[in-house]
């Protein structure tokens, strides 16, 4: 089989159909295009699996997922600092569009310092499980958590309903998508009301005031407030689904291989091509950073040195699996628009296992620029630092017998590290729609 035939054979059906539509007469003549690095058949097969970024997976648990009006409303909420205890923190405070939707800090800072690093939101809708420990199974479920997390925004779902109801622009935008807010949500204007979090008491003198106020509400008030809360989450999810950046130099390179287009193949410099060969070869990064979003979507324990030294204490996926399975906001719960669907099945099948202790979700490696530091505690200040760790495993924390031992010190040469670094730079996607990077204008909201 010639390299050209092989590529044809490896191409996804959609691309084959597109190629066939060009007609046989328009096929590029001559020899298959040359790469700077002689990739083997197996390597080419791997490379084909890494591009292009496919269309977003549908989210049947959110019937507003692809509704543009919902997204616009969600965008307004995303940038709204009134959704926080001190009126100074919005989602965008930590997920700053100018910093690749991160904050440049090691640990997130909202009302207090948190215990994890803020991840990017680029291509976030491609993830099956959200957050480092996967404690949410949909973007809308995830969006609810920071609002009431005392370290992040620290407000309540009751206050959220009030902020929307009291702002004519927000209320009009909300109603256009979801219909009116039920009067029970605003009856007696309950403000700071939320259910208990974590180990908080659900009632009685030791329960926080907002929790006692929640306990005092009638069932229909609670469910009307939850409805607004969930709608807000689904709208913010619709907005975040638009934060997609593919079409990186690497994608053009793969396109060039498929189309026999030498110019496109040159989108990846010889050094970046050597880095790619490392990535899928000797360094075997592709073991976990696989597929077109450069993640297997799974959880691993990289035994990273901890931010402040000492043994790792973050249970990671071990706790995350428990939290998502127990949440009323998961894909199988009463607020899901597809409680019998595949996502619901996935969360019902989750089992907590001790092997998951200390595991974190493999991040995507697309769009890494401008979003240092890296890893779940922001342990590394640069990509060079990350690559150095994979090369030497210096400072790796001891792993218990039940944890996987996948990483071996790669002992890369200086040139190999530089090649890898340059390849990672070629995963930077095309510029996103600028209109997504700031709050929507008042007129866009219908005010
Ligand atoms: C105080 C900073 C802070 C604020 C405010 C904040 N986040 Fe986050 N966000 C984080 C951190 C930290 C994580 C990782 C949490 C973890 O793994 O425990 C995260 C995780 C996420 C994720 C998961 C990303 C992934 O790759 O899985 C999404 C989505 C997200 N946030 C959206 C939001 C939205 C929407 C809001 C506003 C409602 C918001 N965040 C407010 C810091 C923040
Ligand atoms: C065993 C699976 C595995 C392998 C192999 C692997 N990674 Fe990772 N990678 C992960 C996980 C899991 C994380 C997150 C770890 C954490 O924060 O605890 C990560 C994090 C990263 C990050 C930080 C991204 C961010 O958003 O913070 C970069 C960059 C990275 N890896 C690059 C590489 C490179 C380059 C290689 C090959 C030299 C590689 N990885 C090999 C699983 C892996």
XYZ file of C-alpha atoms and ligand atoms in Angstrom:
533
model
C 0.000 0.000 0.000
C 1.438 3.405 -0.882
C 1.522 6.151 1.734
C -1.163 7.928 -0.279
C -3.463 4.914 -0.258
C -2.801 4.435 3.416
C -3.821 8.013 4.180
C -6.954 7.521 2.137
C -7.684 4.382 4.094
C -7.155 6.206 7.387
C -9.302 9.199 6.543
C -12.684 9.395 8.301
C -15.689 8.650 6.028
C -16.808 12.285 6.030
C -13.505 13.382 4.600
C -13.545 10.610 2.036
C -16.958 11.790 0.916
C -15.625 15.339 0.665
C -12.632 14.132 -1.324
C -14.861 12.126 -3.650
C -16.997 15.213 -4.201
C -13.950 16.952 -5.707
C -14.002 14.409 -8.526
C -11.148 12.192 -9.593
C -9.914 14.714 -12.139
C -9.016 17.207 -9.432
C -6.740 14.941 -7.443
C -3.276 16.349 -6.865
C -0.794 14.755 -9.234
C 2.599 13.290 -8.427
C 4.133 11.600 -5.411
C 2.581 11.788 -1.973
C 3.756 14.802 -0.060
C 6.975 14.547 1.929
C 7.206 15.189 5.652
C 10.389 16.426 7.334
C 10.301 13.353 9.564
C 9.785 9.885 8.036
C 6.649 8.781 9.903
C 5.804 5.085 9.935
C 2.373 3.729 8.956
C 1.493 3.249 12.599
C 2.526 6.795 13.419
C 0.509 8.218 10.532
C -2.498 6.300 11.773
C -2.074 7.882 15.228
C -1.622 11.343 13.738
C -4.844 11.019 11.729
C -6.728 10.302 14.952
C -5.526 13.604 16.452
C -7.182 15.984 13.969
C -9.490 17.643 13.119
C -11.354 18.644 16.251
C -14.773 17.009 15.613
C -18.098 18.820 16.012
C -19.143 19.279 19.635
C -20.786 16.288 21.250
C -24.481 17.007 21.742
C -25.729 17.498 25.282
C -29.181 15.962 25.467
C -29.384 16.737 29.198
C -29.634 20.438 28.301
C -32.341 21.303 25.791
C -30.981 24.874 25.610
C -27.406 23.739 24.890
C -27.382 25.112 21.351
C -29.897 27.925 21.732
C -28.223 31.224 20.748
C -30.494 33.323 22.982
C -29.709 31.113 25.943
C -25.996 31.479 25.154
C -26.268 35.258 25.034
C -28.041 35.308 28.399
C -25.453 32.876 29.774
C -22.676 35.125 28.535
C -24.184 38.043 30.468
C -24.299 35.948 33.647
C -20.733 34.727 33.099
C -19.403 38.280 33.334
C -21.773 39.467 36.094
C -20.054 40.199 39.407
C -23.367 40.585 41.196
C -23.489 36.795 41.369
C -21.011 36.802 44.254
C -21.082 37.461 47.994
C -18.903 40.589 47.787
C -20.173 41.744 44.381
C -16.637 41.610 43.006
C -16.237 38.105 41.563
C -17.713 36.763 38.339
C -16.889 33.558 36.474
C -14.628 35.728 34.304
C -12.608 36.874 37.332
C -11.006 33.446 37.406
C -11.737 32.413 33.825
C -10.309 35.576 32.255
C -10.668 35.553 28.443
C -7.373 37.459 28.136
C -5.557 34.645 29.885
C -7.020 31.727 27.981
C -9.966 31.694 30.431
C -7.653 31.112 33.400
C -6.304 33.497 36.036
C -2.519 33.182 35.952
C -2.557 32.113 39.609
C -1.435 28.785 41.038
C -4.584 28.410 43.155
C -7.860 30.145 42.347
C -8.802 33.204 44.391
C -12.456 34.110 44.844
C -13.870 34.970 48.250
C -10.978 32.875 49.595
C -8.058 30.923 48.164
C -9.174 27.564 46.796
C -7.285 24.287 46.648
C -6.968 23.910 42.880
C -5.732 25.750 39.825
C -8.273 27.336 37.452
C -8.469 25.313 34.202
C -9.042 26.851 30.783
C -12.519 26.910 29.225
C -11.307 26.612 25.619
C -12.895 23.500 24.097
C -14.430 22.711 27.476
C -17.599 21.256 25.918
C -15.514 18.430 24.488
C -14.940 17.029 27.986
C -17.105 14.203 29.287
C -16.377 14.945 32.960
C -15.795 18.468 34.204
C -13.226 19.802 36.696
C -9.922 18.208 37.657
C -11.689 15.497 39.635
C -14.669 15.107 37.293
C -17.267 15.988 39.904
C -19.705 17.266 37.260
C -21.031 15.368 34.259
C -22.323 18.347 32.277
C -21.373 21.962 31.775
C -24.661 23.121 33.277
C -24.203 21.081 36.404
C -20.671 22.423 36.744
C -21.766 26.067 36.420
C -23.961 25.803 39.524
C -21.150 24.898 41.876
C -18.951 28.043 41.877
C -21.971 30.255 42.586
C -22.471 28.718 46.024
C -18.898 27.602 46.735
C -17.824 29.787 49.684
C -14.285 30.037 48.284
C -15.415 31.048 44.795
C -18.479 33.286 44.440
C -20.013 32.419 47.788
C -23.540 33.581 47.047
C -26.802 31.625 46.953
C -29.299 30.409 44.378
C -31.918 32.607 46.091
C -29.819 35.703 45.482
C -29.211 34.619 41.886
C -32.965 34.503 41.240
C -33.288 37.964 42.805
C -30.483 39.483 40.718
C -32.136 38.239 37.530
C -35.629 39.297 38.571
C -34.506 42.794 39.620
C -32.603 43.604 36.413
C -35.005 44.390 33.535
C -32.480 43.425 30.842
C -31.574 40.123 32.458
C -35.204 39.351 33.207
C -36.264 40.005 29.607
C -33.419 37.831 28.313
C -34.301 35.081 30.786
C -38.004 35.144 29.959
C -37.384 35.102 26.209
C -35.761 31.698 26.595
C -37.293 30.088 29.667
C -40.594 31.907 30.145
C -41.444 33.893 33.272
C -39.859 33.244 36.653
C -42.440 31.456 38.817
C -43.789 33.793 41.475
C -42.972 31.243 44.184
C -39.279 31.826 43.489
C -39.661 35.426 44.612
C -42.422 35.122 47.209
C -41.521 37.073 50.380
C -38.359 37.919 48.451
C -36.210 35.287 50.118
C -32.641 36.338 49.463
C -29.852 34.365 50.983
C -31.208 30.844 50.709
C -29.360 27.688 49.744
C -29.267 24.034 50.790
C -26.369 22.790 52.925
C -23.029 22.022 51.272
C -20.656 19.266 52.296
C -20.904 18.512 56.004
C -22.975 21.573 56.940
C -25.988 20.968 59.195
C -29.289 21.079 57.268
C -31.228 22.797 60.067
C -30.900 23.895 63.675
C -28.685 26.536 65.304
C -25.406 25.181 63.856
C -26.664 25.488 60.264
C -25.606 28.669 58.389
C -28.333 31.344 58.202
C -28.878 30.790 54.453
C -29.348 27.069 55.062
C -31.876 27.690 57.853
C -33.740 30.079 55.557
C -33.799 27.382 52.850
C -35.095 24.865 55.351
C -37.971 27.242 56.185
C -39.188 27.524 52.562
C -42.070 25.496 51.177
C -41.362 22.759 48.633
C -42.821 24.796 45.784
C -40.634 27.792 46.668
C -37.552 25.610 46.731
C -38.381 24.001 43.417
C -39.165 27.374 41.793
C -35.764 28.727 42.948
C -34.015 25.577 41.752
C -35.662 26.033 38.368
C -34.110 29.491 37.936
C -30.782 28.160 39.217
C -30.750 25.299 36.715
C -31.841 27.548 33.845
C -28.944 29.880 34.669
C -26.582 26.894 34.596
C -27.967 25.682 31.267
C -27.578 29.176 29.781
C -23.978 29.474 30.946
C -23.351 26.023 29.486
C -24.744 27.192 26.127
C -22.316 30.123 26.216
C -19.342 27.953 27.121
C -20.140 25.570 24.268
C -19.160 28.411 21.939
C -15.645 28.652 23.390
C -14.087 26.413 20.785
C -10.707 26.852 19.144
C -9.425 24.290 16.680
C -7.787 24.883 13.328
C -4.236 24.990 14.704
C -1.082 24.701 12.556
C -1.095 21.017 13.514
C -4.589 20.624 12.017
C -3.445 22.214 8.766
C -0.492 19.823 8.726
C -2.814 16.821 9.004
C -5.090 18.288 6.363
C -2.020 18.595 4.147
C -1.210 14.919 4.671
C -4.747 13.952 3.715
C -4.857 16.233 0.706
C -1.283 15.740 -0.466
C -0.787 19.477 -0.081
C 2.872 20.292 0.533
C 2.157 23.867 1.543
C -0.224 22.796 4.301
C 2.224 20.154 5.473
C 4.754 22.934 5.957
C 2.432 24.475 8.573
C 4.400 22.279 10.957
C 8.089 23.222 10.924
C 10.640 20.401 10.795
C 11.338 20.992 14.491
C 7.620 20.761 15.355
C 7.410 17.570 13.287
C 10.273 16.108 15.321
C 8.353 17.149 18.444
C 5.276 15.364 17.093
C 7.364 12.247 16.529
C 8.517 12.479 20.181
C 4.958 13.062 21.347
C 3.664 9.890 19.735
C 6.937 7.991 19.995
C 9.679 8.002 22.602
C 7.886 10.383 25.000
C 4.538 8.608 24.492
C 2.529 11.624 25.654
C -0.220 10.289 23.403
C -0.825 7.471 25.852
C -3.010 9.928 27.810
C -3.141 13.059 25.646
C -4.843 11.160 22.831
C -7.524 11.961 20.271
C -8.335 15.285 18.645
C -8.647 17.175 21.934
C -5.373 15.715 23.192
C -6.965 14.005 26.186
C -8.251 10.503 26.816
C -10.899 12.034 29.086
C -9.668 9.734 31.846
C -8.083 10.273 35.245
C -4.458 9.554 36.126
C -2.065 10.064 38.990
C 1.059 11.767 37.708
C 2.555 11.844 41.228
C 3.344 15.523 40.833
C 5.289 17.293 43.538
C 2.744 19.129 45.707
C 2.639 22.903 45.687
C 3.719 23.322 49.296
C 5.803 20.159 49.598
C 4.969 16.950 51.422
C 2.690 14.103 50.459
C -0.314 14.647 48.198
C -3.523 15.047 50.172
C -6.029 15.816 47.424
C -8.174 12.702 46.823
C -9.006 13.883 43.269
C -11.205 11.471 41.325
C -11.842 9.338 44.424
C -14.046 12.127 45.825
C -15.146 13.516 42.444
C -16.864 10.277 41.445
C -18.780 10.209 44.732
C -19.905 13.835 44.438
C -21.236 13.617 40.883
C -23.060 10.356 41.540
C -24.851 11.830 44.582
C -25.800 15.205 43.082
C -29.445 16.035 42.248
C -28.042 18.042 39.314
C -26.388 15.143 37.503
C -27.467 13.823 34.102
C -29.778 11.259 35.666
C -31.466 13.669 38.079
C -34.814 15.497 38.007
C -33.343 18.623 36.364
C -31.834 16.756 33.431
C -33.618 16.968 30.075
C -32.630 13.380 29.291
C -32.632 11.444 32.586
C -32.754 8.114 30.762
C -30.088 8.940 28.192
C -26.480 7.848 27.738
C -25.013 10.498 30.066
C -27.383 9.385 32.830
C -26.340 5.789 32.313
C -22.687 6.791 32.551
C -23.097 8.538 35.889
C -25.218 5.703 37.294
C -22.519 3.225 36.411
C -19.840 5.121 38.320
C -18.225 3.238 41.165
C -15.906 4.748 43.721
C -12.638 2.857 43.699
C -9.544 3.322 45.810
C -7.419 3.286 42.660
C -8.892 6.660 41.799
C -7.310 8.296 44.847
C -5.113 11.195 43.731
C -6.134 10.929 40.079
C -6.911 14.018 37.980
C -8.412 14.356 34.537
C -5.986 14.568 31.636
C -6.171 18.165 30.395
C -6.400 19.064 26.730
C -3.126 20.298 25.262
C -4.747 22.546 22.694
C -4.422 26.298 23.284
C -1.789 26.202 26.022
C -0.422 29.682 25.262
C -0.994 32.428 27.783
C -2.353 30.165 30.472
C 0.547 29.264 32.752
C 0.901 27.970 35.409
C -0.028 24.344 34.720
C -1.419 21.274 36.528
C -4.121 20.976 39.196
C -2.217 23.082 41.702
C -0.417 25.237 39.150
C 2.772 23.472 40.200
C 4.702 24.378 37.046
C 5.185 27.950 35.900
C 6.007 27.109 32.277
C 5.704 24.404 29.655
C 9.468 23.979 29.895
C 8.913 23.104 33.571
C 6.219 20.571 32.660
C 8.446 18.899 30.063
C 11.371 18.874 32.504
C 9.170 17.033 35.010
C 8.126 14.371 32.493
C 11.783 14.024 31.537
C 13.265 13.599 35.013
C 10.267 13.012 37.339
C 12.160 15.079 39.859
C 10.276 15.597 43.109
C 7.622 13.023 42.171
C 5.636 12.137 45.253
C 5.598 8.528 46.413
C 2.708 6.498 45.106
C 0.829 3.881 47.047
C 0.718 0.297 45.855
C -2.811 0.702 44.464
C -1.884 3.537 42.119
C -0.873 3.191 38.506
C 2.769 3.627 37.626
C 2.613 4.747 34.016
C 5.133 7.511 34.010
C 8.790 6.601 33.650
C 11.524 9.242 33.536
C 12.012 9.914 29.817
C 15.549 11.374 30.109
C 15.075 13.620 27.092
C 17.983 15.496 25.546
C 17.935 19.280 25.460
C 17.085 19.159 21.752
C 14.250 16.690 22.308
C 12.714 18.882 25.007
C 12.904 21.885 22.701
C 11.251 19.898 19.884
C 8.373 18.863 22.146
C 7.931 22.436 23.331
C 7.710 23.699 19.740
C 5.182 21.003 18.852
C 2.937 22.031 21.759
C 3.040 25.573 20.397
C 1.603 24.299 17.114
C -1.613 23.300 18.905
C -2.681 26.933 19.222
C -6.063 27.311 17.547
C -7.377 30.079 15.352
C -8.635 33.289 16.950
C -12.102 32.968 18.469
C -15.019 35.316 17.815
C -14.099 38.464 19.768
C -17.748 39.008 20.674
C -17.492 36.029 23.028
C -14.678 37.507 25.080
C -16.531 40.287 26.872
C -20.033 40.800 28.282
C -22.721 41.087 25.581
C -23.810 44.652 24.909
C -27.039 45.818 26.518
C -28.725 46.046 23.140
C -27.746 42.452 22.351
C -29.524 41.465 25.544
C -32.644 43.272 24.495
C -32.367 46.090 27.037
C -12.631 31.668 42.275
C -12.303 31.324 40.924
C -13.377 30.716 40.069
C -14.626 31.225 39.771
C -15.243 32.504 40.294
C -15.219 30.307 38.839
N -14.372 29.278 38.578
Fe -14.667 27.790 37.266
N -13.095 26.820 38.008
C -12.234 27.301 38.964
C -11.410 26.224 39.448
C -10.337 26.314 40.516
C -11.806 25.074 38.764
C -11.292 23.664 38.983
C -12.137 23.083 40.100
C -11.712 21.740 40.585
O -11.191 20.950 39.802
O -11.928 21.458 41.768
C -12.855 25.494 37.850
C -13.480 24.645 36.933
C -14.404 25.077 36.006
C -14.891 24.301 34.903
C -14.427 22.909 34.501
C -13.376 23.004 33.418
C -12.832 21.671 33.015
O -11.881 21.630 32.234
O -13.334 20.645 33.473
C -15.847 25.052 34.255
C -16.641 24.643 33.039
C -15.953 26.285 34.986
N -15.048 26.274 36.024
C -16.867 27.276 34.705
C -17.142 28.308 35.602
C -18.338 29.128 35.555
C -19.447 29.006 34.541
C -18.234 30.005 36.593
C -19.243 31.036 37.049
C -20.553 30.540 37.393
C -16.977 29.732 37.258
N -16.361 28.680 36.638
C -16.497 30.463 38.323
C -12.177 28.607 39.394
C -13.256 29.474 39.328
C -0.211 8.842 32.278
C -0.940 9.796 31.492
C -0.140 10.986 30.957
C 0.989 10.972 30.168
C 1.752 9.793 29.623
C 1.297 12.362 29.915
N 0.390 13.167 30.543
Fe 0.403 15.182 30.555
N -1.073 15.175 31.942
C -1.735 14.063 32.413
C -2.562 14.428 33.528
C -3.453 13.499 34.316
C -2.342 15.792 33.751
C -2.919 16.611 34.906
C -2.111 16.201 36.124
C -2.443 16.924 37.403
O -2.683 18.132 37.393
O -2.407 16.255 38.447
C -1.416 16.240 32.714
C -1.024 17.550 32.535
C -0.236 17.988 31.483
C 0.005 19.372 31.153
C -0.595 20.576 31.871
C -1.827 21.073 31.167
C -2.651 22.030 31.980
O -3.679 22.477 31.458
O -2.319 22.325 33.124
C 0.829 19.388 30.067
C 1.356 20.609 29.326
C 1.129 18.010 29.729
N 0.448 17.189 30.606
C 1.921 17.601 28.689
C 2.349 16.304 28.517
C 3.439 15.913 27.672
C 4.254 16.851 26.800
C 3.588 14.559 27.831
C 4.651 13.670 27.219
C 6.009 14.043 27.577
C 2.567 14.113 28.762
N 1.844 15.204 29.160
C 2.379 12.802 29.161
C -1.599 12.788 31.925
C -0.503 12.364 31.189
